[in-house]
Amino acid sequence: MLLQLSLLHFTILLLSTTSSSGSIAKPGCPERCGTLSIPYPFGVGSGCSMERSFDINCNASYDPPKPFLSILNAEIIGINPTNIRINFPNLALSSYGQNGSIFSVIYRLSSTRYMFSDQNWLTAIGCDDMAAVTGQANRSFSGGCVSYCQSADDSGGVASCPDDTNGFGLGTGCCRTPIPKGTTNLFVNLTDVHRNWRANKLFSTSYAFVGEKVTSNFSYRLNDLNNATIFFSDNWAAKNTPPVLLDWKMGSENCDKSTRNPTTYVCQGNTDCVDFDTNIEGYLCNCSKGYEGNPYLDPGCQDVDECADSPCDPNAVCTNLPGSFNCSCRKGYSGDGMKDGTGCTRLPPSTIINVAIGLGVGLGFILVLAICFYLYKVMQKRKKRIDKEKFFEHLLLQHQTNEGTLERTKLFPAKELEKATDNFNVSRILGQGGQGTVYKGMLSDGMIVAIKKLKLVDEDQLEQLINEVVILSQINHRHVVKLLGCCLATEVPLLVYEFVSNGTLFELIHNPNADISLSWNMRLKIASDIAGALAYLHSASSVPIYHRDIKSSNILLDEKYVVKVSDFGTSKVVAVDQTHLTTMVKGTFGYLDPEYFQTSQFTDKSDVYSFGVVLVELLTGRRPISTDTTEGDRNLASRFLASMEAGDLDTVLDARVSEEGGREAVITIARLAQRCLNHKGKMRPTMREVATELESIRMSQMPSTARNEAEETSVYEVKPMLISDIDYTWASGKSEISSPSDTRPFIPDDIV
Ligand SMILES: *[C@@H]1O[C@H](CO)[C@@H](O)[C@H](O)[C@H]1NC(C)=O
Ligand SMILES: *[C@@H]1O[C@H](CO)[C@@H](O)[C@H](O)[C@H]1NC(C)=O
Ligand SMILES: *[C@@H]1O[C@H](CO)[C@@H](O)[C@H](O)[C@H]1NC(C)=O
Ligand SMILES: *[C@@H]1O[C@H](CO)[C@@H](O)[C@H](O)[C@H]1NC(C)=O
Ligand SMILES: *[C@@H]1O[C@H](CO)[C@@H](O)[C@H](O)[C@H]1NC(C)=O
Ligand SMILES: *[C@@H]1O[C@H](CO)[C@@H](O)[C@H](O)[C@H]1NC(C)=O
Ligand SMILES: *[C@@H]1O[C@H](CO)[C@@H](O)[C@H](O)[C@H]1NC(C)=O
Ligand SMILES: *[C@@H]1O[C@H](CO)[C@@H](O)[C@H](O)[C@H]1NC(C)=O
Ligand SMILES: *[C@@H]1O[C@H](CO)[C@@H](O)[C@H](O)[C@H]1NC(C)=O
Ligand SMILES: *[C@@H]1O[C@H](CO)[C@@H](O)[C@H](O)[C@H]1NC(C)=O
């Protein structure tokens, strides 16, 4: 059966080869004889076959022409990859008679490329006959069978042959015996053996032949064995003698040895060597898988374009490869792509690929969102800053419009201030305080300024600062350091002040190396100027402002020793309806109002107390807190008050004051200072009263020419500003100012 299948395959292969590439025979040789295709190594004509064994004689006398295997002179009716089929009636023996004769036939194939196939068997016909066979395959063998009938009408007079493939079945008038594979020489005897069991032969005819198993099934009437005309006619033999199968092979060794000898190895390119049989030497050639053609014919087997047969699923792309092909499903499909495989099935939309794509898109989207969010934040921050500036500008504008007259507070660009201070270079630092750092800077127009870089951080503080700046910017007093402008565009606010060049009052009074010591008149003028400035802040400006940190080191002096009250860092603007603000105590020890210290309530009189200390400093030339431990009381104010009470003022007065100041004037001022330092705030004079008194004392001390000059530069400038007649009280602190809405500055909602 296997052979049959492979034969069938070969036939198909031959047919397809014929149809596709065409060349199965040597070039120039006929490819067929009659109806039979003749592939190389077989060939018709000289030089067309591989060797003599494969020579085919195509006898054109027949119609259609008949091919004959030359060496056996047998008609060849089929050529297969492993065998040929021939009509070989010469292999039949027959006898007719009664005398127990023996007939023999000998066939030797050993000099050819052929062997009897094991698909043949030996058949004997007759009722008293023995067929014996000996031969040579891979070894010598022998066998035989007896055809026997019990009587002439045995089995109803009809003979039958055993159909077992090894010939061991029951038969009447017929027996069979197998022929082994690889049989090269065959010896057959047909012997009449009737004498072994009966005197006379039942039927006169004996008959034997070797032939293919599959077609050897036939039956006949026993009586026909007596009619010689039937069995000895060509017609019968031609009709009933089956073809003989002969295996063919190459070489005399198996593949492992044959392939080592290229000169005799006949297989061409893209072929496999196939052993003829594990036990019988010789080999065959076969096209490798995926190749087709004649494996014996140069250049060998050719690649099969499998794609021509569309072996792939309609949704797959077929790629022909050497010896094979590849079906790959199109995008969106999965499977092996083969028509007879799993084919290609459409991927559901929720596959990993889609998930991956979705994931990628999602991540991208998130990234874009994040970037947008970041940009939004940046924009918002910028907008806030711009809003801040706008808000500030608006505030300034509002107030300036209300008050009308003052110079506009300038908004400095951040760049200009950075440039002015050499990027806030440490070498430019003028001073450092709790509020921030003050830098010296030069603006682009050459103006020298002091720039305070605040430490503000939160919005509430910023709001208050703006409020203060708005108000401070309105102060245009010759004895108050002028706020020139500010800059809110930076991270922390920057305030730009006029630059006051000649140090502080503290340095002037207490520096022992000072070039000049202060004259009485200068002291009087300085005190008067400070008092005027404070009086103005307390009452003359539109909203009361408490300085809260009056001390000699906060009084700046220009080159002409004109004072400038500075450092409004802790200053507070006070709401109209409040008498005080409770705050954390701030200020400088030595200048601090003891009442404020006890109650934490800052009032305008707290500033008066601090001024009193400065006044005493001017009178005595001593520091507010003495560093000299030999003295009884280290606090200047206490000491001063004590000596006033004891009536020995001279012990504390500065020498130059005693010298230059008139006794009466000195005592008057000392009394004024005493009142300022009163422990009860209510008993202290207001700043206005102090200023007026100091001014009048100063006037009385001046010669008339100087007096006129002094008139021109009065203590405080009268400005067309409203001076509130409401009895303001002062408040301060971090807590929010709870003023009525009409006094509150405009604040855009988005700032808060
Ligand atoms: C062809 O066959 C005929 C009849 O059998 C025979 O007479 C003739 O010699 C053959 N020719 C060849 C070339 O074998
Ligand atoms: C029978 O056998 C003998 C030899 O054994 C032979 O000579 C003779 O011709 C045979 N007879 C017939 C009829 O064939
Ligand atoms: C056939 O008969 C001859 C002569 O009797 C004998 O030598 C030979 O061995 C026989 N062959 C077989 C296969 O029996
Ligand atoms: C001959 O071949 C047959 C089968 O083909 C095997 O069974 C046997 O062993 C072989 N004998 C020798 C001597 O190779
Ligand atoms: C052979 O003949 C017998 C009897 O005629 C029949 O039963 C059997 O099927 C046949 N075998 C084949 C293979 O034709
Ligand atoms: C032998 O067979 C032939 C053909 O079938 C027939 O004509 C003839 O009569 C037969 N002879 C005998 C004696 O039966
Ligand atoms: C040759 O190869 C084909 C498959 O490629 C196989 O079916 C066939 O049996 C092989 N022939 C021989 C003689 O091995
Ligand atoms: C078929 O081709 C695809 C893509 O070219 C490859 O991934 C696959 O391994 C191939 N399959 C075979 C059997 O060659
Ligand atoms: C600060 O100023 C000094 C002197 O002008 C200069 O040497 C230094 O490089 C400056 N520092 C920076 C950081 O610009
Ligand atoms: C104050 O200014 C004068 C010149 O007007 C100058 O000589 C003096 O050094 C300056 N003092 C201080 C402390 O800057």
PDB file of N, CA, C and O in Angstrom, residues 7-34:
ATOM      1  N   LEU A   7       3.887   5.534  -5.427  1.00  0.00           N
ATOM      2  CA  LEU A   7       3.782   5.476  -6.881  1.00  0.00           C
ATOM      3  C   LEU A   7       2.846   6.549  -7.391  1.00  0.00           C
ATOM      4  O   LEU A   7       3.136   7.286  -8.325  1.00  0.00           O
ATOM      5  N   LEU A   8       1.731   6.612  -6.695  1.00  0.00           N
ATOM      6  CA  LEU A   8       0.727   7.595  -7.069  1.00  0.00           C
ATOM      7  C   LEU A   8       1.340   8.991  -7.014  1.00  0.00           C
ATOM      8  O   LEU A   8       1.220   9.811  -7.926  1.00  0.00           O
ATOM      9  N   HIS A   9       2.087   9.236  -5.890  1.00  0.00           N
ATOM     10  CA  HIS A   9       2.732  10.524  -5.706  1.00  0.00           C
ATOM     11  C   HIS A   9       3.685  10.803  -6.861  1.00  0.00           C
ATOM     12  O   HIS A   9       3.712  11.893  -7.415  1.00  0.00           O
ATOM     13  N   PHE A  10       4.466   9.783  -7.182  1.00  0.00           N
ATOM     14  CA  PHE A  10       5.441   9.951  -8.252  1.00  0.00           C
ATOM     15  C   PHE A  10       4.756  10.302  -9.566  1.00  0.00           C
ATOM     16  O   PHE A  10       5.205  11.161 -10.309  1.00  0.00           O
ATOM     17  N   THR A  11       3.643   9.611  -9.789  1.00  0.00           N
ATOM     18  CA  THR A  11       2.908   9.862 -11.015  1.00  0.00           C
ATOM     19  C   THR A  11       2.439  11.309 -11.070  1.00  0.00           C
ATOM     20  O   THR A  11       2.616  12.011 -12.056  1.00  0.00           O
ATOM     21  N   ILE A  12       1.880  11.715  -9.962  1.00  0.00           N
ATOM     22  CA  ILE A  12       1.400  13.099  -9.899  1.00  0.00           C
ATOM     23  C   ILE A  12       2.567  14.050 -10.119  1.00  0.00           C
ATOM     24  O   ILE A  12       2.493  15.012 -10.881  1.00  0.00           O
ATOM     25  N   LEU A  13       3.689  13.709  -9.449  1.00  0.00           N
ATOM     26  CA  LEU A  13       4.874  14.526  -9.562  1.00  0.00           C
ATOM     27  C   LEU A  13       5.325  14.606 -11.022  1.00  0.00           C
ATOM     28  O   LEU A  13       5.623  15.684 -11.533  1.00  0.00           O
ATOM     29  N   LEU A  14       5.333  13.445 -11.644  1.00  0.00           N
ATOM     30  CA  LEU A  14       5.751  13.407 -13.039  1.00  0.00           C
ATOM     31  C   LEU A  14       4.836  14.250 -13.904  1.00  0.00           C
ATOM     32  O   LEU A  14       5.290  15.029 -14.737  1.00  0.00           O
ATOM     33  N   LEU A  15       3.561  14.094 -13.655  1.00  0.00           N
ATOM     34  CA  LEU A  15       2.584  14.841 -14.445  1.00  0.00           C
ATOM     35  C   LEU A  15       2.775  16.333 -14.255  1.00  0.00           C
ATOM     36  O   LEU A  15       2.850  17.094 -15.209  1.00  0.00           O
ATOM     37  N   SER A  16       2.909  16.715 -12.964  1.00  0.00           N
ATOM     38  CA  SER A  16       3.029  18.148 -12.709  1.00  0.00           C
ATOM     39  C   SER A  16       4.361  18.658 -13.248  1.00  0.00           C
ATOM     40  O   SER A  16       4.464  19.774 -13.726  1.00  0.00           O
ATOM     41  N   THR A  17       5.392  17.810 -13.152  1.00  0.00           N
ATOM     42  CA  THR A  17       6.681  18.209 -13.692  1.00  0.00           C
ATOM     43  C   THR A  17       6.567  18.431 -15.200  1.00  0.00           C
ATOM     44  O   THR A  17       7.051  19.428 -15.726  1.00  0.00           O
ATOM     45  N   THR A  18       5.872  17.510 -15.809  1.00  0.00           N
ATOM     46  CA  THR A  18       5.718  17.609 -17.244  1.00  0.00           C
ATOM     47  C   THR A  18       5.004  18.900 -17.615  1.00  0.00           C
ATOM     48  O   THR A  18       5.397  19.592 -18.545  1.00  0.00           O
ATOM     49  N   SER A  19       4.011  19.177 -16.832  1.00  0.00           N
ATOM     50  CA  SER A  19       3.216  20.344 -17.186  1.00  0.00           C
ATOM     51  C   SER A  19       3.925  21.641 -16.836  1.00  0.00           C
ATOM     52  O   SER A  19       3.775  22.626 -17.547  1.00  0.00           O
ATOM     53  N   SER A  20       4.726  21.625 -15.743  1.00  0.00           N
ATOM     54  CA  SER A  20       5.293  22.900 -15.319  1.00  0.00           C
ATOM     55  C   SER A  20       6.670  23.139 -15.951  1.00  0.00           C
ATOM     56  O   SER A  20       6.838  24.086 -16.711  1.00  0.00           O
ATOM     57  N   SER A  21       7.627  22.271 -15.647  1.00  0.00           N
ATOM     58  CA  SER A  21       8.958  22.570 -16.163  1.00  0.00           C
ATOM     59  C   SER A  21       9.226  21.832 -17.483  1.00  0.00           C
ATOM     60  O   SER A  21      10.057  22.253 -18.273  1.00  0.00           O
ATOM     61  N   GLY A  22       8.504  20.700 -17.644  1.00  0.00           N
ATOM     62  CA  GLY A  22       8.580  20.050 -18.943  1.00  0.00           C
ATOM     63  C   GLY A  22       9.730  19.085 -19.126  1.00  0.00           C
ATOM     64  O   GLY A  22       9.572  18.022 -19.703  1.00  0.00           O
ATOM     65  N   SER A  23      10.888  19.453 -18.595  1.00  0.00           N
ATOM     66  CA  SER A  23      12.056  18.658 -18.934  1.00  0.00           C
ATOM     67  C   SER A  23      12.250  17.521 -17.946  1.00  0.00           C
ATOM     68  O   SER A  23      12.709  17.730 -16.830  1.00  0.00           O
ATOM     69  N   ILE A  24      11.851  16.290 -18.369  1.00  0.00           N
ATOM     70  CA  ILE A  24      12.113  15.123 -17.536  1.00  0.00           C
ATOM     71  C   ILE A  24      13.164  14.246 -18.181  1.00  0.00           C
ATOM     72  O   ILE A  24      13.786  13.425 -17.541  1.00  0.00           O
ATOM     73  N   ALA A  25      13.352  14.448 -19.463  1.00  0.00           N
ATOM     74  CA  ALA A  25      14.352  13.657 -20.180  1.00  0.00           C
ATOM     75  C   ALA A  25      15.571  14.518 -20.436  1.00  0.00           C
ATOM     76  O   ALA A  25      15.538  15.743 -20.251  1.00  0.00           O
ATOM     77  N   LYS A  26      16.624  13.861 -20.852  1.00  0.00           N
ATOM     78  CA  LYS A  26      17.812  14.614 -21.211  1.00  0.00           C
ATOM     79  C   LYS A  26      17.488  15.561 -22.364  1.00  0.00           C
ATOM     80  O   LYS A  26      16.655  15.233 -23.218  1.00  0.00           O
ATOM     81  N   PRO A  27      18.127  16.703 -22.419  1.00  0.00           N
ATOM     82  CA  PRO A  27      17.840  17.619 -23.518  1.00  0.00           C
ATOM     83  C   PRO A  27      18.089  16.933 -24.863  1.00  0.00           C
ATOM     84  O   PRO A  27      19.088  16.230 -25.038  1.00  0.00           O
ATOM     85  N   GLY A  28      17.136  17.109 -25.753  1.00  0.00           N
ATOM     86  CA  GLY A  28      17.264  16.510 -27.073  1.00  0.00           C
ATOM     87  C   GLY A  28      16.750  15.088 -27.171  1.00  0.00           C
ATOM     88  O   GLY A  28      16.753  14.499 -28.243  1.00  0.00           O
ATOM     89  N   CYS A  29      16.293  14.540 -26.042  1.00  0.00           N
ATOM     90  CA  CYS A  29      15.793  13.168 -26.040  1.00  0.00           C
ATOM     91  C   CYS A  29      14.283  13.173 -25.950  1.00  0.00           C
ATOM     92  O   CYS A  29      13.703  14.081 -25.342  1.00  0.00           O
ATOM     93  N   PRO A  30      13.647  12.152 -26.550  1.00  0.00           N
ATOM     94  CA  PRO A  30      12.194  12.091 -26.452  1.00  0.00           C
ATOM     95  C   PRO A  30      11.743  11.866 -25.018  1.00  0.00           C
ATOM     96  O   PRO A  30      12.383  11.161 -24.252  1.00  0.00           O
ATOM     97  N   GLU A  31      10.692  12.572 -24.663  1.00  0.00           N
ATOM     98  CA  GLU A  31      10.201  12.462 -23.294  1.00  0.00           C
ATOM     99  C   GLU A  31       9.168  11.364 -23.174  1.00  0.00           C
ATOM    100  O   GLU A  31       8.756  11.032 -22.071  1.00  0.00           O
ATOM    101  N   ARG A  32       8.713  10.878 -24.252  1.00  0.00           N
ATOM    102  CA  ARG A  32       7.719   9.816 -24.175  1.00  0.00           C
ATOM    103  C   ARG A  32       7.835   8.875 -25.369  1.00  0.00           C
ATOM    104  O   ARG A  32       8.439   9.201 -26.405  1.00  0.00           O
ATOM    105  N   CYS A  33       7.253   7.717 -25.127  1.00  0.00           N
ATOM    106  CA  CYS A  33       7.129   6.758 -26.213  1.00  0.00           C
ATOM    107  C   CYS A  33       5.701   6.266 -26.165  1.00  0.00           C
ATOM    108  O   CYS A  33       5.282   5.684 -25.153  1.00  0.00           O
ATOM    109  N   GLY A  34       4.971   6.564 -27.194  1.00  0.00           N
ATOM    110  CA  GLY A  34       3.557   6.221 -27.157  1.00  0.00           C
ATOM    111  C   GLY A  34       2.874   7.020 -26.082  1.00  0.00           C
ATOM    112  O   GLY A  34       2.955   8.253 -26.062  1.00  0.00           O
TER     113      GLY A  34
END
